[in-house]
Short mmCIF file of C-alpha atoms in Angstrom, two decimals:
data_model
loop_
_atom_site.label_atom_id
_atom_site.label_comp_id
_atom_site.label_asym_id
_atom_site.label_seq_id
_atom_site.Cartn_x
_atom_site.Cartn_y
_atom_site.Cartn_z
CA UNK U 1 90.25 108.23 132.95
CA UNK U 2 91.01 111.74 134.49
CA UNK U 3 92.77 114.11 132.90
CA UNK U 4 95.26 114.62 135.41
CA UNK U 5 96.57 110.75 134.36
CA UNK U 6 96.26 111.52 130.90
CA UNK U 7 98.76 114.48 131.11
CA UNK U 8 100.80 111.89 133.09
CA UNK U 9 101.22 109.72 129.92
CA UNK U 10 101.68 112.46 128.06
CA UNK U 11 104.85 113.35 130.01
CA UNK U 12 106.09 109.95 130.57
CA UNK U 13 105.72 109.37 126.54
CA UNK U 14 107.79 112.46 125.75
CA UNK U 15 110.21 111.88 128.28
CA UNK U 16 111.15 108.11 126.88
CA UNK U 17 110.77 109.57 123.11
CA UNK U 18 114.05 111.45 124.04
CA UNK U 19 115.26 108.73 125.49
CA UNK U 20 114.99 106.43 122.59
CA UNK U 21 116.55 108.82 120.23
CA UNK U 22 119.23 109.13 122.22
CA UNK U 23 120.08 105.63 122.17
CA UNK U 24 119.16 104.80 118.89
CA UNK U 25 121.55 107.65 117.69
CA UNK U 26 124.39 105.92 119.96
CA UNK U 27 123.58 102.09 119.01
CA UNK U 28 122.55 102.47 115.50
CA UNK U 29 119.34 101.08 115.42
CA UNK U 30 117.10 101.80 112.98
CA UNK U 31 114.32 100.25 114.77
CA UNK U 32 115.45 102.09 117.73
CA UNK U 33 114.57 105.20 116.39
CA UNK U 34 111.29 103.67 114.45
CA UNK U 35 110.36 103.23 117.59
CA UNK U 36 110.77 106.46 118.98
CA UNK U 37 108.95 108.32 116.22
CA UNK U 38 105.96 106.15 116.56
CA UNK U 39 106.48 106.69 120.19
CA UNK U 40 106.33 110.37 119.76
CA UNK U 41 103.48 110.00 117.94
CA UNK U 42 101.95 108.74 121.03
CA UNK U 43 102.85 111.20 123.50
CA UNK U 44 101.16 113.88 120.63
CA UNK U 45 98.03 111.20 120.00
CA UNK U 46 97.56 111.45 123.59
CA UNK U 47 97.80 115.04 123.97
CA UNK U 48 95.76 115.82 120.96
CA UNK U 49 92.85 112.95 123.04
CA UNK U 50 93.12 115.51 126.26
CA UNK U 51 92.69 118.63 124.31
CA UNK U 52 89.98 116.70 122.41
CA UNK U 53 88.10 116.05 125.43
CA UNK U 54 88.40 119.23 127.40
CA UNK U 55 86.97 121.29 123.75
CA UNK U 56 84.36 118.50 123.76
CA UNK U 57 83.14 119.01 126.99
CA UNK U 58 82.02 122.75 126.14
CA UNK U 59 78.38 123.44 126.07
CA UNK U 60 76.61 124.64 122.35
CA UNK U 61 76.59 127.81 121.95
CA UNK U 62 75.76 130.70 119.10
CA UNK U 63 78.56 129.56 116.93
CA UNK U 64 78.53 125.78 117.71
CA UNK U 65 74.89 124.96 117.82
CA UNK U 66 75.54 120.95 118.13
CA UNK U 67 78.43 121.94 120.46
CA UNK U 68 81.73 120.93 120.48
CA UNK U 69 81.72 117.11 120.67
CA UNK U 70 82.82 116.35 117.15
CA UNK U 71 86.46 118.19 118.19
CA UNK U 72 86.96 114.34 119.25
CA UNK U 73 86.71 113.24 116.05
CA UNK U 74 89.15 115.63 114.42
CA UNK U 75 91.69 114.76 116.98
CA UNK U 76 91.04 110.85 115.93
CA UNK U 77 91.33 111.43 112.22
CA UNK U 78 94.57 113.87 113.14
CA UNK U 79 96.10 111.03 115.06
CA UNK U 80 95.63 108.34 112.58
CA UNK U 81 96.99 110.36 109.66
CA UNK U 82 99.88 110.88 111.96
CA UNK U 83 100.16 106.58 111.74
CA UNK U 84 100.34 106.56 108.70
CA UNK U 85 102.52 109.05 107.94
CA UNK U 86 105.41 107.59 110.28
CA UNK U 87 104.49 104.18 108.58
CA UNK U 88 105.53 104.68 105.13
CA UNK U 89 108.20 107.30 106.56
CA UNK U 90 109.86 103.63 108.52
CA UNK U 91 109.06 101.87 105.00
CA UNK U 92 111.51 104.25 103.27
CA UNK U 93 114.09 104.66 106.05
CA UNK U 94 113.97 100.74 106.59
CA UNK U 95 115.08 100.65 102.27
CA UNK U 96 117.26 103.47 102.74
CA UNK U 97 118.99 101.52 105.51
CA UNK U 98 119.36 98.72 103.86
CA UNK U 99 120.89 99.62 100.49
CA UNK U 100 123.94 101.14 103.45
CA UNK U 101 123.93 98.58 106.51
CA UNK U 102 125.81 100.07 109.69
CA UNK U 103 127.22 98.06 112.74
CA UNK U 104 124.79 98.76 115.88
CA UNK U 105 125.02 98.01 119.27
CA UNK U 106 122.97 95.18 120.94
CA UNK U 107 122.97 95.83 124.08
CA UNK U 108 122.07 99.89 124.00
CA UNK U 109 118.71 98.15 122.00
CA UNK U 110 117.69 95.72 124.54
CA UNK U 111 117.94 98.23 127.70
CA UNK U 112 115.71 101.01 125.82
CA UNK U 113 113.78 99.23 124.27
CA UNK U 114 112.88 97.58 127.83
CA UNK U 115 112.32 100.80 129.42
CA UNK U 116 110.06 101.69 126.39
CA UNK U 117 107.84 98.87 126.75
CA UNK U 118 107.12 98.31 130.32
CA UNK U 119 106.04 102.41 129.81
CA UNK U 120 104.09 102.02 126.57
CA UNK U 121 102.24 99.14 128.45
CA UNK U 122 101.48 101.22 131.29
CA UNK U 123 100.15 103.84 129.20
CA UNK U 124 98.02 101.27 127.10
CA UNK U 125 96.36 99.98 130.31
CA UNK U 126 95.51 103.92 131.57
CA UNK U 127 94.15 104.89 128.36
CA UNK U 128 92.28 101.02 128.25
CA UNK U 129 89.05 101.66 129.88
CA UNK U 130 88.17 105.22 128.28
CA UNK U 131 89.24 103.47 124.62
CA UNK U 132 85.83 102.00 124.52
CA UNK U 133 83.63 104.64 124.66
CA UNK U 134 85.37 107.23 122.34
CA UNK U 135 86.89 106.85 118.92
CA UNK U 136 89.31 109.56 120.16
CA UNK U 137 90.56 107.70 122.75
CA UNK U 138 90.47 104.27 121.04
CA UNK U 139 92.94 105.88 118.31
CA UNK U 140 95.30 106.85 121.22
CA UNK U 141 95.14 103.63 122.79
CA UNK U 142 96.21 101.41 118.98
CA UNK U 143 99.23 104.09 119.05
CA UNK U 144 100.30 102.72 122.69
CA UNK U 145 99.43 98.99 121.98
CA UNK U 146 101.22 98.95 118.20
CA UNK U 147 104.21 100.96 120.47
CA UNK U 148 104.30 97.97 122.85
CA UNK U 149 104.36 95.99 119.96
CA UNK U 150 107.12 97.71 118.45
CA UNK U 151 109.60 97.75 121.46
CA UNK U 152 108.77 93.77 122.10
CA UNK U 153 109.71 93.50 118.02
CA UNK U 154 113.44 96.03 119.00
CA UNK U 155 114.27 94.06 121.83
CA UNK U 156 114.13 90.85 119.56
CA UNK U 157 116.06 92.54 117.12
CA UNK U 158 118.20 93.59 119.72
CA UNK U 159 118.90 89.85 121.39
CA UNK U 160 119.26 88.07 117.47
CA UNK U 161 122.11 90.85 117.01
CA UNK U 162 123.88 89.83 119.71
CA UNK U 163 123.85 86.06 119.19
CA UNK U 164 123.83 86.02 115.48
CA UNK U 165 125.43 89.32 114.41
CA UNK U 166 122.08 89.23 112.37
CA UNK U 167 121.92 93.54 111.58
CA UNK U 168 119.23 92.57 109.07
CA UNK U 169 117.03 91.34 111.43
CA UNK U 170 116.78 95.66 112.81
CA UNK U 171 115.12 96.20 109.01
CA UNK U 172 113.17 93.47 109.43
CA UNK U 173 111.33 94.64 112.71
CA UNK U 174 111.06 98.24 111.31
CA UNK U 175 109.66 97.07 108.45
CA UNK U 176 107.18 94.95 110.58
CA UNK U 177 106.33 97.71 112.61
CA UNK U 178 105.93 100.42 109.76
CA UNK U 179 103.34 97.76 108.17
CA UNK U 180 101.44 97.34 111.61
CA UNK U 181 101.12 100.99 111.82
CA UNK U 182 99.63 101.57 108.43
CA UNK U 183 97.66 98.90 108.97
CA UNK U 184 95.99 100.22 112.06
CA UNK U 185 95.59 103.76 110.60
CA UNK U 186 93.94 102.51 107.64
CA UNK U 187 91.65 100.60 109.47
CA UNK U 188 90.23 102.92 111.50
CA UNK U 189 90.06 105.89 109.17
CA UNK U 190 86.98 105.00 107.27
CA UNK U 191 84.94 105.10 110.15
CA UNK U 192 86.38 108.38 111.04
CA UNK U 193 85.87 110.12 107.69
CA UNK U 194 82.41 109.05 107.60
CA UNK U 195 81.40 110.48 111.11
CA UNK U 196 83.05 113.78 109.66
CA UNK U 197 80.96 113.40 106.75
CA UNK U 198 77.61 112.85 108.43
CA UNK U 199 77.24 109.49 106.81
CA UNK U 200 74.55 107.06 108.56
CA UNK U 201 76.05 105.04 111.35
CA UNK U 202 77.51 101.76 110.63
CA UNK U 203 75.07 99.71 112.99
CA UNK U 204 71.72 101.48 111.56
CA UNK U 205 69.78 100.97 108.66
CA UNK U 206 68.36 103.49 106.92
CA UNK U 207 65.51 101.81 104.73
CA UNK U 208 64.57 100.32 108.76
CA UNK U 209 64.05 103.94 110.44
CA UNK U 210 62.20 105.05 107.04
CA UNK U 211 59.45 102.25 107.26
CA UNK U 212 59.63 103.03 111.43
CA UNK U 213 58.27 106.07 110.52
CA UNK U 214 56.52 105.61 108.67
CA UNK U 215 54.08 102.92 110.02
CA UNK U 216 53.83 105.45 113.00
CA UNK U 217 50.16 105.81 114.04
CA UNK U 218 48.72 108.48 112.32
CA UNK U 219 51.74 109.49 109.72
CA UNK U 220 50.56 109.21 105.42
CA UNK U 221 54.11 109.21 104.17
CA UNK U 222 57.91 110.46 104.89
CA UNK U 223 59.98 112.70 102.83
CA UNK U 224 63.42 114.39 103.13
CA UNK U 225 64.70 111.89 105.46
CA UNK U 226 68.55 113.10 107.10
CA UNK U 227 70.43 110.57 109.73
CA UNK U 228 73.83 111.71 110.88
CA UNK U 229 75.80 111.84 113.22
CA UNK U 230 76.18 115.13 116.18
CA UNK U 231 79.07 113.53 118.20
CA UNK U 232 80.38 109.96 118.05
CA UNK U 233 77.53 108.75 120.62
CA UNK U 234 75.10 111.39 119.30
CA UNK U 235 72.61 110.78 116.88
CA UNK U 236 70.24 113.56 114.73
CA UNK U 237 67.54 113.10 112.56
CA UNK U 238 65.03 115.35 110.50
CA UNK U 239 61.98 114.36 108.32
CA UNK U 240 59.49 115.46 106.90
CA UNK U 241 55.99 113.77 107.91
CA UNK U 242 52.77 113.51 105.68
CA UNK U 243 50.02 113.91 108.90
CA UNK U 244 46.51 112.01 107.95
CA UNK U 245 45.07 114.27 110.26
CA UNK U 246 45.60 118.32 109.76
CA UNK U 247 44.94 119.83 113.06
CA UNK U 248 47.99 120.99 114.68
CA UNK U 249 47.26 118.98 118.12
CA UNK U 250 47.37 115.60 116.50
CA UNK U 251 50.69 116.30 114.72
CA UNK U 252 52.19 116.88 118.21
CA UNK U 253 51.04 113.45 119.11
CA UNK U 254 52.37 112.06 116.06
CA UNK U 255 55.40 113.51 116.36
CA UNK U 256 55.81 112.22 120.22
CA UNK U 257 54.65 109.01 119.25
CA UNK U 258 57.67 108.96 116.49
CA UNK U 259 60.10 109.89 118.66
CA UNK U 260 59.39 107.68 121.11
CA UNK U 261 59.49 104.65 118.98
CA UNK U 262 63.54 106.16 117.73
CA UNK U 263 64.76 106.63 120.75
CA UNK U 264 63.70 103.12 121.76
CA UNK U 265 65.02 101.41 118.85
CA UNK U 266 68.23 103.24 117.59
CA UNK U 267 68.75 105.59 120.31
CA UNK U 268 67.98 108.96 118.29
CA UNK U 269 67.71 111.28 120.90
CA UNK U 270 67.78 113.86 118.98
CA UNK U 271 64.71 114.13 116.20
CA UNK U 272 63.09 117.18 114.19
CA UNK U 273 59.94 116.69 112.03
CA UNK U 274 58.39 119.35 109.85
CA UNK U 275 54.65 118.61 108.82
CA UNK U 276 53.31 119.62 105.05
CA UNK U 277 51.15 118.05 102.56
CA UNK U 278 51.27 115.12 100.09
CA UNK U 279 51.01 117.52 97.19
CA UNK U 280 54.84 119.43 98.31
CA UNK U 281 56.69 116.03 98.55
CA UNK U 282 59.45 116.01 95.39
CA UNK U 283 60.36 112.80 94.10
CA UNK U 284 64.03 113.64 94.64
CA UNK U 285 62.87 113.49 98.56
CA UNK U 286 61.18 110.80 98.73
CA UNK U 287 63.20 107.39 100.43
CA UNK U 288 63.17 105.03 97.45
CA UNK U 289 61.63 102.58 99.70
CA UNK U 290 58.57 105.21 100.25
CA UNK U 291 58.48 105.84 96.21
CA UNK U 292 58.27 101.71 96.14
CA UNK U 293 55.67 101.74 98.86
CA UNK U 294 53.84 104.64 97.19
CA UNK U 295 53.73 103.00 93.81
CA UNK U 296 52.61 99.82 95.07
#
């Protein structure tokens, strides 16, 4: 997805944000004007993704030395706080609203909420493709579908007014969409905070890489193992290696051969080794599959 699209949504989001408050204010509708927050929330997900992604594309330098990548992730964990914020901001509006019911108008509901939703699911489909490479994006993209979502769930509201007088039935569908939004915001942001926090990646195992190394032709033992995360598709590790061998030359060989074999397997592209002796290696360092290994 270029930017130049991006920026599109962007525009088209803010434009029908002001729209919807507008005729939420005029009908009534709670919902209405659910939906235009969350909908806001879009246009600034979506703006926060295309800043994201022009910061991430800048090369390392002296002050960023893994380079600027991770700025993706911010933006994600910035954009699903923002969900969840508006979520339990619709919860309490939605009570608020429903200790003082007010008349609203059916018809003003139906027509924007219409508008918003053939928009929100042109949006979805642009920021589609680029959602499944990139966290950032991916958070973006739930804020568009659960929007969708939303204005399919105003529009009902809108028609069971008109047929039913059924006013209730607004409180219902904010509350519905105030749960669907914490619900997506919560799922996602464990995976976020943990790429922040340089955790191990979900889909590795760490115990796996250890004994990897480990059996690595010409390697004693590994201490002071670190697996994180650089950038969301970016992977860094450091170790230090117990050589059986102490000339210098057959480290570098060791160290080829050990990069080689996790870049094939788990796609670590980006791998630092430090030689030393058996004697410096600290229990506190030491895997505790290696201490197991080493004991047995």
């Amino acid at each position: 997805m270029s930017d130049g699209r991006l920026l599109f949504a962007v525009v088209i989001n803010v434009l029908l944000t002001i729209a919807q408050i507008i005729g939420g204010v005029l009908s009534g509708s709670l919902a209405l004007i659910a939906d235009a927050l969350h909908n806001f929330s879009d246009a600034a997900s979506l703006a926060l993704a295309l800043f994201a992604r022009r910061i991430g594309r800048r090369p390392a330098d002296a002050f960023m030395t893994f380079g600027y990548a991770r700025g993706e992730v911010v933006a994600a964990l910035i954009n699903l706080t923002t969900l969840l914020i508006i979520g339990f901001y619709l919860l309490v509006e939605a009570i608020n609203r429903f200790a003082d019911p007010q008349p609203i108008e059916g018809w003003t509901v139906i027509i924007v909420a219409g508008i918003a939703l053939v928009i929100d699911l042109v949006t979805a489909i642009m920021v589609y493709a680029s959602s499944k490479e990139s966290l950032n994006m991916k958070a973006a993209f739930l804020h568009n579908v659960s929007d969708a979502l939303a204005s399919v769930g105003v529009i009902v509201a809108g028609i069971l007014i008109l047929l039913y007088d059924l006013y209730i039935a607004d409180l219902i569908i904010t509350i519905a969409i105030a749960v669907y939004v914490i619900y997506q915001g919560i799922t996602l942001l464990p995976k976020t905070v943990r790429l922040l926090m340089g955790a191990v990646p979900d889909d590795l195992e760490f115990d796996e890489i250890v004994e990897t190394l480990r059996q690595t032709n010409g390697v004693k033992s590994v201490h002071h193992v670190h697996l994180w995360s650089i950038s969301e598709h970016s992977l860094s590790l450091e170790a230090h290696l117990v050589p059986k061998e102490k000339s210098l030359e057959s480290f570098e060989a060791v160290k080829a051969s050990a990069r080689s074999a996790l870049a094939e397997k788990y796609d670590i592209k980006h791998a630092t080794f430090e030689s030393c002796l058996e004697t410096d290696c600290s229990p506190e360092l030491v895997p505790t599959h290696e201490r197991r290994h080493n004991h047995e």
